[in-house]
Short mmCIF file of C-alpha atoms in Angstrom, two decimals:
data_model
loop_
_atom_site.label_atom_id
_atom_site.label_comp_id
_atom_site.label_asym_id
_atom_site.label_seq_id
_atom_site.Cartn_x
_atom_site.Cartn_y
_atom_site.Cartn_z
CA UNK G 9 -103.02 33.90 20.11
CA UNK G 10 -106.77 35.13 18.89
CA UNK G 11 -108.25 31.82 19.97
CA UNK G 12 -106.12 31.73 22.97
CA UNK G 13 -107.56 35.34 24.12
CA UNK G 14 -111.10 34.49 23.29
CA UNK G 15 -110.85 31.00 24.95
CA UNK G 16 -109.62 32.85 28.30
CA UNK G 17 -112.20 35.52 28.07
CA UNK G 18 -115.16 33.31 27.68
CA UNK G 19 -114.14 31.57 30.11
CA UNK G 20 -114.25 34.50 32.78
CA UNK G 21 -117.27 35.19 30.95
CA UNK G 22 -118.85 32.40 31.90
CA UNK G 23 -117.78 32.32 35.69
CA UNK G 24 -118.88 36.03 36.09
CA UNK G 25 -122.03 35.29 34.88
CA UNK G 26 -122.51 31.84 37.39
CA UNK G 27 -121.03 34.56 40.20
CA UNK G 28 -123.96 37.19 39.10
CA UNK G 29 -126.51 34.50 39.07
CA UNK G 30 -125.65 33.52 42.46
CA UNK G 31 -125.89 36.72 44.01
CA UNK G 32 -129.07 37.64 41.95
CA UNK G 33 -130.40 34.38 43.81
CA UNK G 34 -131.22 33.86 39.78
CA UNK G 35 -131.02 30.04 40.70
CA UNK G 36 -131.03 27.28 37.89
CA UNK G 37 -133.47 29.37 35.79
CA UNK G 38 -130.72 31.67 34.54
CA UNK G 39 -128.40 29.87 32.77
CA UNK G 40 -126.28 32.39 30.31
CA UNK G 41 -123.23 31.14 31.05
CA UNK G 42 -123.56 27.82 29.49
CA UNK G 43 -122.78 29.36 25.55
CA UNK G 44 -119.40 30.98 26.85
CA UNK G 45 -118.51 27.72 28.98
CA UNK G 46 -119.45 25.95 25.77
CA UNK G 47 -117.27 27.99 23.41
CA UNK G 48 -114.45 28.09 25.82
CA UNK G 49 -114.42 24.26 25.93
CA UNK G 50 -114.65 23.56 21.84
CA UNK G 51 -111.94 26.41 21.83
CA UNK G 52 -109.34 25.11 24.48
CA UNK G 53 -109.84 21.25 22.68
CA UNK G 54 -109.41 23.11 19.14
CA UNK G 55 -106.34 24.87 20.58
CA UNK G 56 -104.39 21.43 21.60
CA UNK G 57 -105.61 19.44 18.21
CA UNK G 58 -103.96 22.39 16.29
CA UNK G 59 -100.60 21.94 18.45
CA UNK G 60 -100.99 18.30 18.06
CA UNK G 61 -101.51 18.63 14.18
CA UNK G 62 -98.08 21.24 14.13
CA UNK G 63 -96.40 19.32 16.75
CA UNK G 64 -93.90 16.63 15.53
CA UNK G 65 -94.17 13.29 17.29
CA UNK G 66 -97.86 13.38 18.29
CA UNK G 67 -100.00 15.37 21.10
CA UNK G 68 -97.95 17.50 23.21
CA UNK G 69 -97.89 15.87 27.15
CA UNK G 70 -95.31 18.09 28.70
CA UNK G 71 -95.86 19.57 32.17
CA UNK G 72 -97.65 22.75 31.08
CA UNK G 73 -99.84 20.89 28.61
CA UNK G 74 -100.71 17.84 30.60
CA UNK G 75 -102.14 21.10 32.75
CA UNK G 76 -103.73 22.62 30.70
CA UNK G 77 -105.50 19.39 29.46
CA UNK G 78 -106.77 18.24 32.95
CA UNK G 79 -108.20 21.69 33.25
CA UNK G 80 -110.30 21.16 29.68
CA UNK G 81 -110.89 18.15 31.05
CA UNK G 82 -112.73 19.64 34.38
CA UNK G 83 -114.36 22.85 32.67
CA UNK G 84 -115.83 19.88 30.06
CA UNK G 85 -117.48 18.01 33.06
CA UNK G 86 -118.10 20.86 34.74
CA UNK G 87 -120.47 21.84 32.10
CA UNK G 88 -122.44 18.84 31.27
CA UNK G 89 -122.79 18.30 35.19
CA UNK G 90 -124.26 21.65 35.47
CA UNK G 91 -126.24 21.66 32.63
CA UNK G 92 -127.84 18.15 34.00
CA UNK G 93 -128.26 19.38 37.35
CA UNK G 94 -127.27 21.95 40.31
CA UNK G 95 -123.54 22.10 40.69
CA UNK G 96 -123.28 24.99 38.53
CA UNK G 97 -121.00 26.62 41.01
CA UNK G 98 -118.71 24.28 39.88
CA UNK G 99 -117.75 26.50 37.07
CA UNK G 100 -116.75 29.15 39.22
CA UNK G 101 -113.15 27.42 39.77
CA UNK G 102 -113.01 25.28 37.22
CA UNK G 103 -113.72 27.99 34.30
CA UNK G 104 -111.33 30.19 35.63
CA UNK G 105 -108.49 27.80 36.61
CA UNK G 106 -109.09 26.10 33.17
CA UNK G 107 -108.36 29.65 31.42
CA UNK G 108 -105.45 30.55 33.73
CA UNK G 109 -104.24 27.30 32.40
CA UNK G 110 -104.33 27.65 29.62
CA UNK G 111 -102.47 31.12 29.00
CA UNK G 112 -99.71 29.50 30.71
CA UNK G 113 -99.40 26.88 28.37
CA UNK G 114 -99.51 28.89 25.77
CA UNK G 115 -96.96 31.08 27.61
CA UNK G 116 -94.59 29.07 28.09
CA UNK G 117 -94.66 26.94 24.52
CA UNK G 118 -95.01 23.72 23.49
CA UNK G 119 -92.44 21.61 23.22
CA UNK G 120 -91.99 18.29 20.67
CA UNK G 121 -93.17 14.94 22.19
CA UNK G 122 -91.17 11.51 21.59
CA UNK G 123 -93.96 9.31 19.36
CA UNK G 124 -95.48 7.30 21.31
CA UNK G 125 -97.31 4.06 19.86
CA UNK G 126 -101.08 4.19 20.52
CA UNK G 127 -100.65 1.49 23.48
CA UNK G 128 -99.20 4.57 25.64
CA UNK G 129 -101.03 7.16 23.87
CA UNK G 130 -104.20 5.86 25.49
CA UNK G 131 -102.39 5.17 28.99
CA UNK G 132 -101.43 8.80 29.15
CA UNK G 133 -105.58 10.13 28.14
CA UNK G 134 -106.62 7.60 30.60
CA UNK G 135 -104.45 8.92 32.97
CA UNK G 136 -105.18 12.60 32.24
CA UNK G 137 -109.31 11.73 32.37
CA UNK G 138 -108.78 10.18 36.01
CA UNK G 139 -107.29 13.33 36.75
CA UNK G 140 -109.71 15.61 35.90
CA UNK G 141 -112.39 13.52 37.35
CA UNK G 142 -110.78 13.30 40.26
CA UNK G 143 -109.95 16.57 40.46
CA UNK G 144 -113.63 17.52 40.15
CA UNK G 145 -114.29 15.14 43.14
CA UNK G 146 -111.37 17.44 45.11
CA UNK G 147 -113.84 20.00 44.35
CA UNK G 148 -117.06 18.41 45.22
CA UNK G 149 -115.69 17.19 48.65
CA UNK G 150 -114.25 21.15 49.51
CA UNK G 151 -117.63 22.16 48.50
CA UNK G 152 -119.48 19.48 50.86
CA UNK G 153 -116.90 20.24 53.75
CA UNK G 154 -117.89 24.04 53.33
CA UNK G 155 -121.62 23.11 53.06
CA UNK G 156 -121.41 21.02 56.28
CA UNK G 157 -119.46 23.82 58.17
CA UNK G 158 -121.72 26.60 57.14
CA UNK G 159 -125.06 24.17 58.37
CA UNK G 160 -123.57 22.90 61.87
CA UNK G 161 -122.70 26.86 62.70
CA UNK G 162 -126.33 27.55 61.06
CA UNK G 163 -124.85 30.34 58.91
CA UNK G 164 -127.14 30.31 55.89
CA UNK G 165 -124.87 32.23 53.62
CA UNK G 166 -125.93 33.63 49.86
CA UNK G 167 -123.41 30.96 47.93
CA UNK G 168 -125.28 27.93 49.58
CA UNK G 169 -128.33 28.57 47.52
CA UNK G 170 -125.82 27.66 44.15
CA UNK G 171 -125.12 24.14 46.11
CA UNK G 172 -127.93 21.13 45.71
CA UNK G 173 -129.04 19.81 49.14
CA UNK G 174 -126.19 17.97 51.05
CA UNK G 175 -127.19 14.55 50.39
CA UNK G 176 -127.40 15.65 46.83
CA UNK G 177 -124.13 16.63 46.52
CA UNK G 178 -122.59 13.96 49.09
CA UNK G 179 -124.27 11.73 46.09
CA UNK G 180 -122.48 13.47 43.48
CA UNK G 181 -119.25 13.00 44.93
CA UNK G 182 -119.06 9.86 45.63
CA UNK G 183 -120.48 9.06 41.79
CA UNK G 184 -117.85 11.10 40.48
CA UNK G 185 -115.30 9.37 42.89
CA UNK G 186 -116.43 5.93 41.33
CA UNK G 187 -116.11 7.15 37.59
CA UNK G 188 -112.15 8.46 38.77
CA UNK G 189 -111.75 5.18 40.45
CA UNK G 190 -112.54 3.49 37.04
CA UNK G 191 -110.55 5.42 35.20
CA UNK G 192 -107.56 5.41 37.50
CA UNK G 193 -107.98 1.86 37.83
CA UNK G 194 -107.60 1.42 33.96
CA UNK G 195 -105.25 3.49 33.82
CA UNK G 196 -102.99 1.67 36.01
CA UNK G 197 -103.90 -1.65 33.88
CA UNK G 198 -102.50 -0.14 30.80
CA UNK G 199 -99.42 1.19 32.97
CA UNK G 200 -98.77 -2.51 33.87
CA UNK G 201 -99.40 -3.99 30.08
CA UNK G 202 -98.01 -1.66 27.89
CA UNK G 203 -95.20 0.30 29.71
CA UNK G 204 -91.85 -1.63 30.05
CA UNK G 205 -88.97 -1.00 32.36
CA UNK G 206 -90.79 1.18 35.30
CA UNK G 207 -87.03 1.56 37.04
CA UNK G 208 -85.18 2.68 33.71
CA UNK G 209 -87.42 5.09 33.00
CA UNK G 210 -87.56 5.80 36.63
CA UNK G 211 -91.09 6.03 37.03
CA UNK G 212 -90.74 3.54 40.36
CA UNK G 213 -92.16 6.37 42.14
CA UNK G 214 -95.26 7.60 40.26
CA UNK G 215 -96.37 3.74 40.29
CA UNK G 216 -95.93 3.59 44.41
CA UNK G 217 -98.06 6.78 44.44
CA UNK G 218 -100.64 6.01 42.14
CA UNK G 219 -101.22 2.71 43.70
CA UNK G 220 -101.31 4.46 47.09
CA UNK G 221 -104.06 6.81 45.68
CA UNK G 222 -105.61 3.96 44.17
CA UNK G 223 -106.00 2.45 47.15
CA UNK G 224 -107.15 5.30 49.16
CA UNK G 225 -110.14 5.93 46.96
CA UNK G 226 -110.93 2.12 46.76
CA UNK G 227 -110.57 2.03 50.60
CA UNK G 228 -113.28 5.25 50.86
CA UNK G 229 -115.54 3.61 47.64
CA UNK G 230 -115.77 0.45 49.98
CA UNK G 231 -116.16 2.47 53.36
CA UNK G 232 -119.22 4.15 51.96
CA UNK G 233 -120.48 1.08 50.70
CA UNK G 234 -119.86 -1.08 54.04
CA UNK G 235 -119.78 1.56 56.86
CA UNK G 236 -121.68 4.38 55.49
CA UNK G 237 -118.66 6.52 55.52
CA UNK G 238 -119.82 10.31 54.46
CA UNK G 239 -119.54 14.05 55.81
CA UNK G 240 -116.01 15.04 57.15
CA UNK G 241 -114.33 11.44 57.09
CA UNK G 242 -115.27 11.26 53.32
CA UNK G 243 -113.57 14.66 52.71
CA UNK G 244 -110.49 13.86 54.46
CA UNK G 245 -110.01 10.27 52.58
CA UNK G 246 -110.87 12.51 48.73
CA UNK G 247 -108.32 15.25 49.87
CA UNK G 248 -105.56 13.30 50.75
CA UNK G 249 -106.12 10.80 48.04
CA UNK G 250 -106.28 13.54 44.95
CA UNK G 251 -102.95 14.85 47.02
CA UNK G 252 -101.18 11.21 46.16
CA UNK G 253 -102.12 11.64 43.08
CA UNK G 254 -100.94 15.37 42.22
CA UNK G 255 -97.34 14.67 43.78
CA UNK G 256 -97.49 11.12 41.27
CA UNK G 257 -98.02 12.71 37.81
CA UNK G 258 -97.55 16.39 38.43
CA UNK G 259 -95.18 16.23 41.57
CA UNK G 260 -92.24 14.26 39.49
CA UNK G 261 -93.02 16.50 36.23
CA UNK G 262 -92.49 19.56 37.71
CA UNK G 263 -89.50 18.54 39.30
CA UNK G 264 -88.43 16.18 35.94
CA UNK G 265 -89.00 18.86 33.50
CA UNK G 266 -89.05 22.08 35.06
CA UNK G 267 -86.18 21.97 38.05
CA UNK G 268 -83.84 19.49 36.06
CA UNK G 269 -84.81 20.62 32.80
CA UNK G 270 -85.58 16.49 31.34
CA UNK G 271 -88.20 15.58 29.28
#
């Protein structure tokens, strides 16, 4: 519970002190809040290898976990993003969802996983990373969306000075989109090779979706590439591509293991 409290408040820590920084106009020279992201991070990890190490039949991939995870997995890329370059606002909903996350895990338990041979062990963290990276691009594109907005109505508000220019951060989307893509893509490679019986085990649906989402971001990788696709268009294709994905993994867990109570 100690590491679980600290975890959670250096994480708020860390998103106050982006929030300050922003309305200071500090700008990238103020940069407290990187030793609380950083101790938040090495915490959360700590927290699920210690489950892991207690948990019978290997790292714990239940609803709330597989959560909480994605989330270490954003606040992690979150912070050596922002530490590279100018997306620090980044942190300001990823720290805090990651800690909300995280309480609720902790919450609401942990709960034994079947052993799974390595083969699905790493389709499961491949599928978790393309998540989170993904999920950072969800972010990225809301940012650019609100970015855009703000310019065409020429409102120059406070929290744009936190954002790079827009062709900066139209960049960084799209570069984050392609390392998602990757991931997804081997994640759906290991899906194919190493899981057997996608009807038994009734996971028919999370493959249509995935490959759906897959296909939307592959669609929007090659529209930027060919047409030059960016701006509003490139929002709408991220959005309702991370939104295939969420109702694949997270959708049919939620309903799975928290409505009809299976594992």
């Amino acid at each position: 519970m100690t590491v679980i409290l600290i975890a959670v408040v250096l994480y708020l820590l860390a998103a106050g002190l982006l929030v300050r920084s922003v309305a200071r106009d500090a700008g990238e020279a103020a940069r407290p809040w990187r030793w609380p992201a950083l101790g938040a991070v090495v915490l959360h990890g700590g927290y699920h290898l210690l489950v892991a190490w207690r948990t019978p039949g290997g790292p714990d991939m239940h609803f709330f976990a597989a959560l909480s995870l994605v989330s270490l997995g954003m606040a992690a890329m979150t912070l050596l993003v922002a530490i590279q370059g100018r997306m620090a606002a980044l942190g300001v909903v990823a720290f805090p969802l990651a800690a909300v996350l995280l309480a609720a895990y902790h919450v609401y338990g942990h709960q034994a996983s079947s052993g799974l041979e390595w083969r699905l062990q790493l389709h499961a963290w491949l599928a978790l990373l393309a998540y989170a990276a993904l999920a950072i691009a969800a972010l990225l594109a809301v940012m650019l969306w609100a970015q855009e907005r703000a310019l065409r109505r020429r409102e120059f508000h406070l929290w744009l000075r936190a954002l790079p220019p827009l062709t900066e951060l139209e960049d960084l989307l799209f570069r984050t989109i392609t390392v998602g893509f990757i991931l997804l893509t081997a994640t759906l490679l290991t899906g194919v090779l190493f899981v057997e019986n996608f009807l038994a085990q009734k996971l028919s649906h999370k493959t249509v979706l995935s490959v759906l989402s897959w296909l939307a971001f592959g669609a929007l990788l090659v529209g930027r590439w060919r047409y030059g696709w960016r701006g509003v268009k490139a929002v709408r294709w991220t959005l309702a591509a991370m939104a295939l994905l969420l109702l694949a993994f997270f959708g049919s867990k939620f309903v799975y293991e928290m409505v009809l109570g299976r594992g």
